[in-house]
Coordinates of C-alpha atoms in Angstrom, one line a residue:
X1 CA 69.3 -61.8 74.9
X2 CA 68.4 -63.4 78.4
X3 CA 67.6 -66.8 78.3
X4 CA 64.8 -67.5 80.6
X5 CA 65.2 -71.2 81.0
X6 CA 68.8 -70.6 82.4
X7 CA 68.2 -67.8 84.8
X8 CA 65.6 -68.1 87.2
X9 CA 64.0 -64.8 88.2
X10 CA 64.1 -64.2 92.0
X11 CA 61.8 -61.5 92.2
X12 CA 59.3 -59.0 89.9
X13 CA 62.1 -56.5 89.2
X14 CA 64.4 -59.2 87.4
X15 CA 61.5 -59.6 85.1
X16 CA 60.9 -56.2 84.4
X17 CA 64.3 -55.8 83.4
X18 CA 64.5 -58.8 81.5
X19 CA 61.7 -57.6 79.3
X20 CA 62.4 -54.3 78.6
X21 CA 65.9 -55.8 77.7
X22 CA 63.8 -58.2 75.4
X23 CA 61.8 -54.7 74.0
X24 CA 65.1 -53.0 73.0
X25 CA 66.3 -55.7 71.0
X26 CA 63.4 -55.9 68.6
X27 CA 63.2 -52.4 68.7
X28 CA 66.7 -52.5 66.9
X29 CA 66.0 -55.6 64.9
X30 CA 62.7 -53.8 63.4
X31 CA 64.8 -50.9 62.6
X32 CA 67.6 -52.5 61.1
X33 CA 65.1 -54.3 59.1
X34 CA 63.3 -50.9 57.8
X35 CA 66.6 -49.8 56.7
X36 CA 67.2 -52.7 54.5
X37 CA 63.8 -52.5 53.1
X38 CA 63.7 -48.8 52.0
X39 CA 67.5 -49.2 50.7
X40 CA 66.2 -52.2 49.1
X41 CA 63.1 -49.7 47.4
X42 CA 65.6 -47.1 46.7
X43 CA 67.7 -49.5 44.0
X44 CA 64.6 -50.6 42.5
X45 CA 63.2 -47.0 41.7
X46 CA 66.4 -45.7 40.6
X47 CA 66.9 -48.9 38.5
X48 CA 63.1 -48.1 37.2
X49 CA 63.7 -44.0 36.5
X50 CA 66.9 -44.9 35.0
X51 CA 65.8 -47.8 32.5
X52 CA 62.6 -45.5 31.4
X53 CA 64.3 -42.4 31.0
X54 CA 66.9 -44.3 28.5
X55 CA 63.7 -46.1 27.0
X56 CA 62.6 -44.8 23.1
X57 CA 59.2 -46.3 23.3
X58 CA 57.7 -44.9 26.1
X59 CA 56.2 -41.5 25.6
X60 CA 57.5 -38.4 27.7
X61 CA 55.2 -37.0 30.2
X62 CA 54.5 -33.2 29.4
X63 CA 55.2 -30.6 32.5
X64 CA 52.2 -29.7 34.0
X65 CA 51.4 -26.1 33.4
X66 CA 51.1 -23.8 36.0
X67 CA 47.6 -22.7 37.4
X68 CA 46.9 -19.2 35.2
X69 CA 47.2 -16.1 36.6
X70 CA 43.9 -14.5 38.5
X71 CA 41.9 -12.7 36.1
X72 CA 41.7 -9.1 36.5
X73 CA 38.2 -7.4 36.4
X74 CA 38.2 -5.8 33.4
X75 CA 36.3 -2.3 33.2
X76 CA 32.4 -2.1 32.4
X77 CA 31.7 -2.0 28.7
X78 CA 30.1 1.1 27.1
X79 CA 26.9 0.9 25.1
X80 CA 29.6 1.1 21.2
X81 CA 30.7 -2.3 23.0
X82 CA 27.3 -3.6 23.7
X83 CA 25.8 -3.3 20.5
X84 CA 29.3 -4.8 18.5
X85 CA 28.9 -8.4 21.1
X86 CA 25.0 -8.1 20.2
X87 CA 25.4 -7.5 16.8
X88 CA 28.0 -10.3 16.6
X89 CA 25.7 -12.3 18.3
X90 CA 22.5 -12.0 16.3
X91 CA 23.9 -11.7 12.8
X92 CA 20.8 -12.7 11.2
X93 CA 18.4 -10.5 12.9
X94 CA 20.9 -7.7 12.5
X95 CA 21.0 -8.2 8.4
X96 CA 16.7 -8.6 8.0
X97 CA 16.8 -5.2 9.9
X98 CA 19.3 -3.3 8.0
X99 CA 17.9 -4.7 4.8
X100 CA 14.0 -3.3 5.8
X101 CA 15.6 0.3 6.9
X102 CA 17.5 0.4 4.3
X103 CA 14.9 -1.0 1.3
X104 CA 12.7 1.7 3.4
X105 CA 14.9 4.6 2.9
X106 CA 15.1 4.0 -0.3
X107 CA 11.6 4.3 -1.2
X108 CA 11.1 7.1 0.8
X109 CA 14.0 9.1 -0.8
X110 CA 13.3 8.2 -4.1
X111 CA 9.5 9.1 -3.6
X112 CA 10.5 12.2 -2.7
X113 CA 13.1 12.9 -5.2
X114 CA 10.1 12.3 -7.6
X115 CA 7.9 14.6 -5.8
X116 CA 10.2 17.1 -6.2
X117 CA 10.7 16.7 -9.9
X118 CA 9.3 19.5 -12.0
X119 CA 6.4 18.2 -14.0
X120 CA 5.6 20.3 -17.0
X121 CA 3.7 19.4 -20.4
X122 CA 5.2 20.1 -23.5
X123 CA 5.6 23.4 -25.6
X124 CA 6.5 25.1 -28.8
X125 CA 9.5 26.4 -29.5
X126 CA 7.5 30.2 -28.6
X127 CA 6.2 29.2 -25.7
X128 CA 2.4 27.9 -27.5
X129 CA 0.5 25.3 -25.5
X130 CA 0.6 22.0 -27.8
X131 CA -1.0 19.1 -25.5
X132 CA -4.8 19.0 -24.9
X133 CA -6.4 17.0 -22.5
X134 CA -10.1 16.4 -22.0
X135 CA -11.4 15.9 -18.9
X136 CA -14.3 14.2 -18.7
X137 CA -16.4 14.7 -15.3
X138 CA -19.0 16.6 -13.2
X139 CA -18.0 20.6 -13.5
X140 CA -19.2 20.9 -10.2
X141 CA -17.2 18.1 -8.5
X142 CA -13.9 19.3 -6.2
X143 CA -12.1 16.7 -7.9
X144 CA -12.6 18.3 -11.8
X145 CA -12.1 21.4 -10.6
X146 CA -8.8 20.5 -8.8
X147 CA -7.6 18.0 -11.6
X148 CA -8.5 21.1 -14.6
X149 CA -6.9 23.7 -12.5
X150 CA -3.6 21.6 -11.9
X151 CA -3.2 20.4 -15.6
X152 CA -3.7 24.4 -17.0
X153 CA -1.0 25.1 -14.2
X154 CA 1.3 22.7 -15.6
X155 CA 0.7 23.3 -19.7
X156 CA -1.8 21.6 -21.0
X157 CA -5.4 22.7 -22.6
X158 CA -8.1 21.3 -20.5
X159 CA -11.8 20.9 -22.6
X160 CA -14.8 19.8 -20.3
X161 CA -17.1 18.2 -21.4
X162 CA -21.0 20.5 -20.5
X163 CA -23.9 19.8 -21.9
X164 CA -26.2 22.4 -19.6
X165 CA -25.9 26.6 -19.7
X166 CA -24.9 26.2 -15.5
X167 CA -21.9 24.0 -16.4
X168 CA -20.5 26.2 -19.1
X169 CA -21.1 29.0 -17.1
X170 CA -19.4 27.1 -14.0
X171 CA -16.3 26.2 -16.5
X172 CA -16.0 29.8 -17.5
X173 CA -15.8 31.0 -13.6
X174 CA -12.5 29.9 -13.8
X175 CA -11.6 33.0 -16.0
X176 CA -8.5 30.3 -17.2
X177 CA -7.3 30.7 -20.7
X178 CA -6.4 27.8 -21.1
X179 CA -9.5 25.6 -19.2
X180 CA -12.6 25.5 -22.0
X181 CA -15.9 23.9 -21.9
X182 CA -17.0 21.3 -24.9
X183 CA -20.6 21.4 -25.6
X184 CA -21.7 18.0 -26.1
X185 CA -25.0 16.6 -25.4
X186 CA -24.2 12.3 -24.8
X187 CA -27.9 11.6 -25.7
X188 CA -27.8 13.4 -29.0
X189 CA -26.2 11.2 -31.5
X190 CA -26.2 14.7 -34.3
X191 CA -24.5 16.8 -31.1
X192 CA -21.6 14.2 -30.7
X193 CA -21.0 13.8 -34.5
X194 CA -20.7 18.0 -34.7
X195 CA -18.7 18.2 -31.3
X196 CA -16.3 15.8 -32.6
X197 CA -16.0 17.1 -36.1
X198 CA -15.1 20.7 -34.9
X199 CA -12.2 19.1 -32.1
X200 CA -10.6 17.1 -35.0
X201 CA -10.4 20.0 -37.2
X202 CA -9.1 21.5 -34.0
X203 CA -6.2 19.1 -33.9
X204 CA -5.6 18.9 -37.6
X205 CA -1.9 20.1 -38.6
X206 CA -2.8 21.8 -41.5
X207 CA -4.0 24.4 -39.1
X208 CA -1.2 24.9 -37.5
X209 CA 1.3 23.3 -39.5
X210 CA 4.4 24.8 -37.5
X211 CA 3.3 23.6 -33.9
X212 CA 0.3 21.6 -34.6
X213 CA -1.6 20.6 -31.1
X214 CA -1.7 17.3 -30.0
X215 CA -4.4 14.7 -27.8
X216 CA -2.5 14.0 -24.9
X217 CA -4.8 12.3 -22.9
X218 CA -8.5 11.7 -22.0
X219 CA -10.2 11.6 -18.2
X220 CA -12.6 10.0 -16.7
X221 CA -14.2 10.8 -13.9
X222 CA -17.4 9.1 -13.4
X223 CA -19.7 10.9 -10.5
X224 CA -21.1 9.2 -7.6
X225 CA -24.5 7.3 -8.1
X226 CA -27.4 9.5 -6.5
X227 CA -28.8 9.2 -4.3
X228 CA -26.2 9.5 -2.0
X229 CA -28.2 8.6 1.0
X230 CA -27.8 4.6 2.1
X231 CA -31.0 2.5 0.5
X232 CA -31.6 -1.0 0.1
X233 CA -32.8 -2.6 -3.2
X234 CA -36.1 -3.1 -2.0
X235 CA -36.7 1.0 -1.5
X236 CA -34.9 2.1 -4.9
X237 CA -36.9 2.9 -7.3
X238 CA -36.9 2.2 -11.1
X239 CA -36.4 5.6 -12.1
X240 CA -33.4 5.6 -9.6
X241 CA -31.9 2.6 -11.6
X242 CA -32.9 4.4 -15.2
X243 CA -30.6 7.4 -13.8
X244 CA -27.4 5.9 -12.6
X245 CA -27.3 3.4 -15.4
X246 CA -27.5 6.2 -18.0
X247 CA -25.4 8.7 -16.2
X248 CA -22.9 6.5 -14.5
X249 CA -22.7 3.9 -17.6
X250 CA -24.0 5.3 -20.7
X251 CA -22.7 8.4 -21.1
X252 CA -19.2 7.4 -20.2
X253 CA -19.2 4.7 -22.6
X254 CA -20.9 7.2 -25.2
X255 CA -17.9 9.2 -24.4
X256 CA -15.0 6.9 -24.9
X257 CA -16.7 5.5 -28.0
X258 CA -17.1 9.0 -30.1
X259 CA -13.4 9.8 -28.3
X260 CA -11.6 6.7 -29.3
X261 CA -10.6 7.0 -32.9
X262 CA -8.8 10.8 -32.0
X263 CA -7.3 9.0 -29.0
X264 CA -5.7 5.8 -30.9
X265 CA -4.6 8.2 -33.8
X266 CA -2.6 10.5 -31.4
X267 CA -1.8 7.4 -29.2
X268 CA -3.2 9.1 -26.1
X269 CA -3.8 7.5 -23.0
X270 CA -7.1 7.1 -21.1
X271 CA -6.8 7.1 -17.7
X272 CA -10.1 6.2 -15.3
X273 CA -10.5 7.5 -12.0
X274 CA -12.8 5.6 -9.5
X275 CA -13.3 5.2 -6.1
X276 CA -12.5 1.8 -4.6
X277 CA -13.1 1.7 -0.8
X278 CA -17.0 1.5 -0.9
X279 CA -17.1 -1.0 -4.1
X280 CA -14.3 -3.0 -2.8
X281 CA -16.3 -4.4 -0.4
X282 CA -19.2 -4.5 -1.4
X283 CA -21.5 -3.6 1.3
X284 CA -25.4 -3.4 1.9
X285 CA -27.2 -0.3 0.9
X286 CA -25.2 0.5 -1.8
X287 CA -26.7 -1.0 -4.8
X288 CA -26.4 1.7 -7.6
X289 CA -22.6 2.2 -6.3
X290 CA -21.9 -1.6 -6.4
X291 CA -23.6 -2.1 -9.8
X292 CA -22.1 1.6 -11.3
X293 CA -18.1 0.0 -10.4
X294 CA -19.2 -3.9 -11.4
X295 CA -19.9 -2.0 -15.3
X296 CA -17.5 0.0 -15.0
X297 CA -14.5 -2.8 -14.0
X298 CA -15.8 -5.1 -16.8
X299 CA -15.9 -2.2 -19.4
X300 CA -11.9 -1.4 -18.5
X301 CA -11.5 -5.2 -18.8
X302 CA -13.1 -5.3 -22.4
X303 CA -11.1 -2.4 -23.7
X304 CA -7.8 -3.3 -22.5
X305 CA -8.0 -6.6 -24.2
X306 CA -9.6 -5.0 -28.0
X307 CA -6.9 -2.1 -28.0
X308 CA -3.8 -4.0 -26.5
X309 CA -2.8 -4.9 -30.2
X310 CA -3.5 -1.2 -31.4
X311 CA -1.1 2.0 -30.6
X312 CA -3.7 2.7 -28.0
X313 CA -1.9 0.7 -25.1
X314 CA -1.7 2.9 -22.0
X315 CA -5.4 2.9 -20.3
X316 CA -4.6 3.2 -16.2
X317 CA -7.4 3.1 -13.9
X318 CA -6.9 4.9 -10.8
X319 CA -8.1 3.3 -7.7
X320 CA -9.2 6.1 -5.7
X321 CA -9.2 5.9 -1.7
X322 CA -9.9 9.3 1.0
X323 CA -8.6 12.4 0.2
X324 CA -8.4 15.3 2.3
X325 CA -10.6 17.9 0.6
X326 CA -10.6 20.7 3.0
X327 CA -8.8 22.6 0.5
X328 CA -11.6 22.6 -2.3
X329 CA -14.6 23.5 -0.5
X330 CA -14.9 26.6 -2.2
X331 CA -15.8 24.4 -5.3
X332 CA -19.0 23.6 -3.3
X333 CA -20.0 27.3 -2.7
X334 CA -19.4 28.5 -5.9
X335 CA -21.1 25.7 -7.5
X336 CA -24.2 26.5 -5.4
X337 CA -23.5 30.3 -6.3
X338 CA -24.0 29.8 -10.1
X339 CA -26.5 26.8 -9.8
X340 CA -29.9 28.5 -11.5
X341 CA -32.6 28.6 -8.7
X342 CA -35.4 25.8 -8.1
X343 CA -33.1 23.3 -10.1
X344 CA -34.0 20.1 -9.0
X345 CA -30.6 18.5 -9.1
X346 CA -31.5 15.5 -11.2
X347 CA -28.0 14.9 -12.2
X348 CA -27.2 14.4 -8.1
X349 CA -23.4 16.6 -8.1
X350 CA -24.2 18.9 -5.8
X351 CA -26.5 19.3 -2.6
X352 CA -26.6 21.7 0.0
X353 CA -26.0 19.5 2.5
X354 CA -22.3 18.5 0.9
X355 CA -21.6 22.5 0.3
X356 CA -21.4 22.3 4.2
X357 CA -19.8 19.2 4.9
X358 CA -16.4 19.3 6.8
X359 CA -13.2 18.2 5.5
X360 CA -12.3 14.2 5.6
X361 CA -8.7 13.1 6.6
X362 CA -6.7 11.4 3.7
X363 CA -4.3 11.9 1.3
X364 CA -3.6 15.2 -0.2
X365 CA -4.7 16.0 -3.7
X366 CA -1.0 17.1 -4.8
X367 CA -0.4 13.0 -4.5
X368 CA -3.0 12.3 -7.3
X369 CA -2.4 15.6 -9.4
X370 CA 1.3 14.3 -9.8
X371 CA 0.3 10.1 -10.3
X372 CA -2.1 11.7 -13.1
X373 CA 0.4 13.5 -15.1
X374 CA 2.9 10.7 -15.0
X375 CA 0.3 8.3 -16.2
X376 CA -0.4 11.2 -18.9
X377 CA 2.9 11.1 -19.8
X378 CA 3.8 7.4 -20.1
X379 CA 4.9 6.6 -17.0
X380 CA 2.4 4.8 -15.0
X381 CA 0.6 1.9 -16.4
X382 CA -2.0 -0.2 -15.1
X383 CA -3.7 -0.2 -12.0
X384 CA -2.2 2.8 -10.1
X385 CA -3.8 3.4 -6.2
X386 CA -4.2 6.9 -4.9
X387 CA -5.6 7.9 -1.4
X388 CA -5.9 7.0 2.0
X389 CA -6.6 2.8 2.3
X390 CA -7.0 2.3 -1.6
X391 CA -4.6 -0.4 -1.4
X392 CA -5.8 -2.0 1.7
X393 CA -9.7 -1.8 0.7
X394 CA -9.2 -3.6 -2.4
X395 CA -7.0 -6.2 -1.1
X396 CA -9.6 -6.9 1.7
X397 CA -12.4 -7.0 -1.0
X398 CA -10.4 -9.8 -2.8
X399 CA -9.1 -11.9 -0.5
X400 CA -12.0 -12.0 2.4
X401 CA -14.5 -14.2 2.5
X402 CA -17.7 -12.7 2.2
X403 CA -19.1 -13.9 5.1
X404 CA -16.6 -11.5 6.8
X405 CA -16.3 -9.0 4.9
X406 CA -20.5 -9.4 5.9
X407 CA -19.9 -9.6 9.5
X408 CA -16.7 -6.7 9.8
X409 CA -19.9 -4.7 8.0
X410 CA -23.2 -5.9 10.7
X411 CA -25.0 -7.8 8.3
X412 CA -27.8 -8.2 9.8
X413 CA -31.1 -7.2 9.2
X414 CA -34.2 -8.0 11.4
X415 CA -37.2 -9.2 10.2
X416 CA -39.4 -7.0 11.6
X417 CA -37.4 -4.1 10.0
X418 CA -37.2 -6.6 6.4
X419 CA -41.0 -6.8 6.1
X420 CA -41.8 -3.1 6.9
X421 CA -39.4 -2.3 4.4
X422 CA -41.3 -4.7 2.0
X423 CA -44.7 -3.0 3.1
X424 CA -43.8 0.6 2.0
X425 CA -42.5 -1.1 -1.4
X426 CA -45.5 -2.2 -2.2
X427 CA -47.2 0.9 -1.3
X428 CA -45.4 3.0 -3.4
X429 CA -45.9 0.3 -6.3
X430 CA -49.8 0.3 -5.4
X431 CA -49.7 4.1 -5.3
X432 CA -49.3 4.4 -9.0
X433 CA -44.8 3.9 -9.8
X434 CA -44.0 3.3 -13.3
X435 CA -40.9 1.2 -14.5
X436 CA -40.0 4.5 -15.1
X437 CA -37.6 3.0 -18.7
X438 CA -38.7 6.2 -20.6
X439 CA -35.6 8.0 -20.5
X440 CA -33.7 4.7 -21.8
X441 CA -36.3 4.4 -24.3
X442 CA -36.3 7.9 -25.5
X443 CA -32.5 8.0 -26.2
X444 CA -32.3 4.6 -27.7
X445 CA -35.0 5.8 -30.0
X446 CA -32.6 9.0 -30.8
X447 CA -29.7 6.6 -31.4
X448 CA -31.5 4.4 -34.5
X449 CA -32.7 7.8 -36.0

C-alpha cells in the first residue's frame, strides 16, 4: 500500500489512483477474512453434528412427515347413509323411539289377536246350553237388547228380569230360544221369594243330573235417571227424587241381595255396567245422575270388601264411555211399537224424542260385547273401561280441581236467572207439592209385612 507521507501527490489523478489502490486492498483483506470465518464455522458445526450424532443421551429427532395427500371429494351420500350417521349420532333418541313403536305394536297386535279369538260359552257333551246368565236392565234399552242378543249368539241362557206385561211381551219379540223373561216384581218381597225359588230349582242338578246348568254370571245395568232433560236442584221435585232413588238404587240392590246366595254358590261373577263421562265430572244440572253413581260407587265399594273373603271374588264394574249406537236404533222403534198406548212412561226408558235421535260417534258395541264375556269368564277383573273417553273422563274427574273442572264446564249462574229459578220453586210448593215419600213408604211398609 502507498504511503502517503512519502509520496506527495502532484495532481487529483494521483489521488484517485492512490485510493482506489487503497479500495482494492481491503476489498481482499475483507474477503480473506470471510473465508477464515466461515471455514472457521464449518469445523465447529461438523465438530457439533458429529459429537451429537455419537451422543446416547440426546433424543433423535423424528422425520417430519410429509404434508397428506389432497382429499378427494367423495360422492354424495344416499338417504340408507343418512339415517346410519343420524342414527349413530342420536342413539338415545333412536332407542326411546324404537321402544314406543315397538311396545305400540305390540299392543296393537295382541289386541287384535284377541279380537279375533273365538269366544264361545260352554256346552254339553250334545250340544245342551249349560251357562245362564241374567241380565239385569231396562228391556227397552239398545244396550239389553244388544248385550242379550250377543250372549244367546255366543251360548249362554239369557233371563231378564220384567216385572210389566210390555216388557215380557218386548223380551218375547225376540222370538230367541234361548233369551227368556223372569217375572219379578222388586217391590214385592212374596214375588222375589217365588221368583227365586223356582230359578234355584231351575239350577238344581238333580234335574238334570247328566248336564246340570250352571250361574254364570249376573248383569247390571242400571237405567239412566229421568228426567233426562238438564234441571237444577232447586226445580226437581220430590217425587223426581222418590223415583230415581227407588229405581236407580233400590231395586238394583233388591236385586243383588235376593241374587247373591245363587251367585256365591256357583261362584258367578257380577259385573256392573255404568256410565262414567257425565258422573265423572260431576257437573251442574245433573243431580239425580250424580247422586244415582255416588250410591252406586259406594255400594260396589261395600261389596267388594264383604265377599273378597268368600268364593264370590270377581265383581268388575264397567266404566262406560260413548258408543256408536247407530246400529240399534231399531231397539227404539220397536220398543215404541209394543209400548201399550197413553202409557205415561213413569219408569223414563223410552221417549219419542230418543226413538228419533241420530246416532253418536264412539266406540262400537262389538268392543264391550267381547270385554263382557271375558269378564264372564274370568278374565277381566276390576275396573275395566269401555267406550269412547271412559278413561280420560274419569281420570279428569280425579285429578282436576274442582274449580276447573267448574270453569272447563261455565259455572256460572246469574243472579237474576238464580232467583227466578227460586220464584217458580216456591210456586210450585205454594201450589199444593207434596214430599211426594209415598211410594218409599208404601214398599217399606210391604217389606216388614
Amino acid at each position: 500500500m502507498p504511503d502517503p507521507n512519502r509520496e506527495s501527490f502532484g495532481s487529483i489523478e494521483d489521488l484517485l489512483s492512490y485510493l482506489s489502490a487503497v479500495e482494492s486492498t481491503v476489498e481482499s483483506e475483507v474477503e480473506r477474512i470471510a473465508d477464515s470465518i466461515d471455514a472457521v464455522t464449518d469445523r465447529i458445526s461438523a465438530s457439533l453434528r458429529s459429537a451429537l450424532g455419537e451422543s446416547t443421551w440426546f433424543p433423535q429427532s423424528k422425520p417430519i412427515p410429509p404434508p397428506p395427500p389432497p382429499a378427494a371429494l367423495a360422492p354424495s351420500a344416499g338417504y340408507l347413509e343418512a339415517s346410519r350417521d343420524w342414527i349413530s349420532r342420536h342413539r338415545a333418541i333412536t332407542a326411546a323411539a324404537v321402544c314406543f313403536l315397538g311396545t305400540g305394536a305390540f299392543l296393537i297386535w295382541r289386541q287384535r289377536r284377541a279380537n279375533r279369538a273365538k269366544r264361545r260359552a260352554k256346552r254339553a257333551k250334545n250340544g245342551q246350553r249349560t251357562e245362564i246368565v241374567v241380565l239385569a236392565g231396562p228391556p227397552s234399552a239398545p244396550l239389553t237388547r244388544s248385550l242379550s242378543l250377543d250372549l244367546e249368539r255366543r251360548g249362554f241362557v239369557v233371563y231378564i228380569p220384567v216385572n210389566s206385561l210390555w216388557e215380557e211381551r218386548l223380551v218375547q219379540a225376540e222370538s230367541k230360544p234361548d233369551i227368556h223373561p223372569l217375572n219379578l216384581d222388586v217391590t214385592s218381597p212374596s214375588s222375589i221369594s217365588s221368583t227365586i225359588r223356582k230359578f234355584t230349582s231351575l239350577l238344581d242338578p238333580s234335574n238334570a243330573p247328566r248336564y246340570p246348568l250352571r250361574l254364570a254370571s249376573f248383569i247390571l245395568l242400571p237405567q239412566n235417571p229421568s228426567p233426562p232433560i238438564s234441571q237444577s236442584i232447586l226445580n226437581l221435585s220430590t217425587d223426581s227424587w222418590s223415583d230415581a232413588l227407588t229405581t236407580h238404587l233400590l231395586s238394583p240392590f233388591t236385586l243383588i241381595q235376593a241374587f247373591l246366595p245363587l251367585l256365591s254358590s256357583h261362584k258367578a261373577s257380577i259385573l256392573f255396567l255404568t256410565p262414567i263421562n257425565t258422573p265423572s265430572l260431576s257437573p251442574p244440572e245433573h243431580a239425580l245422575e250424580n247422586v244415582v253413581a255416588g250410591g252406586l260407587d259406594a255400594y260396589i265399594s261395600t261389596l267388594r270388601r264383604e265377599t273378597a273373603s268368600s268364593s264370590l271374588t270377581n265383581i268388575v264394574r264397567f266404566k262406560l264411555g260413548a258408543f256408536d249406537d247407530a246400529s240399534d236404533r231399531d231397539a227404539f222403534k220397536m220398543a215404541l211399537a209394543l209400548r201399550p198406548e197413553n202409557n205415561d212412561s213413569s219408569n223414563g226408558t223410552m221417549s219419542p224424542s230418543a226413538a228419533e235421535r241420530k246416532g253418536t260417534r264412539g266406540t262400537p258395541l262389538r268392543d264391550l260385547h267381547l270385554e263382557v264375556f271375558d269378564a264372564i269368564v274370568g278374565k277381566r277383573k276390576g275396573n275395566v273401561y269401555v267406550g269412547r273417553g271412559a278413561r280420560m273422563y274419569d281420570a279428569l274427574g280425579k285429578a282436576m280441581p274442582d274449580g276447573l273442572v267448574g270453569w272447563m264446564l261455565g259455572l256460572h249462574t246469574r243472579k237474576g236467572d238464580a232467583q227466578a229459578t227460586r220464584n217458580r220453586v216456591d210456586e210450585g210448593i205454594q201450589e199444593g207439592g207434596s214430599p211426594g215419600w209415598e211410594k218409599v213408604d208404601q214398599i217399606s211398609g210391604e217389606e216388614s209385612a
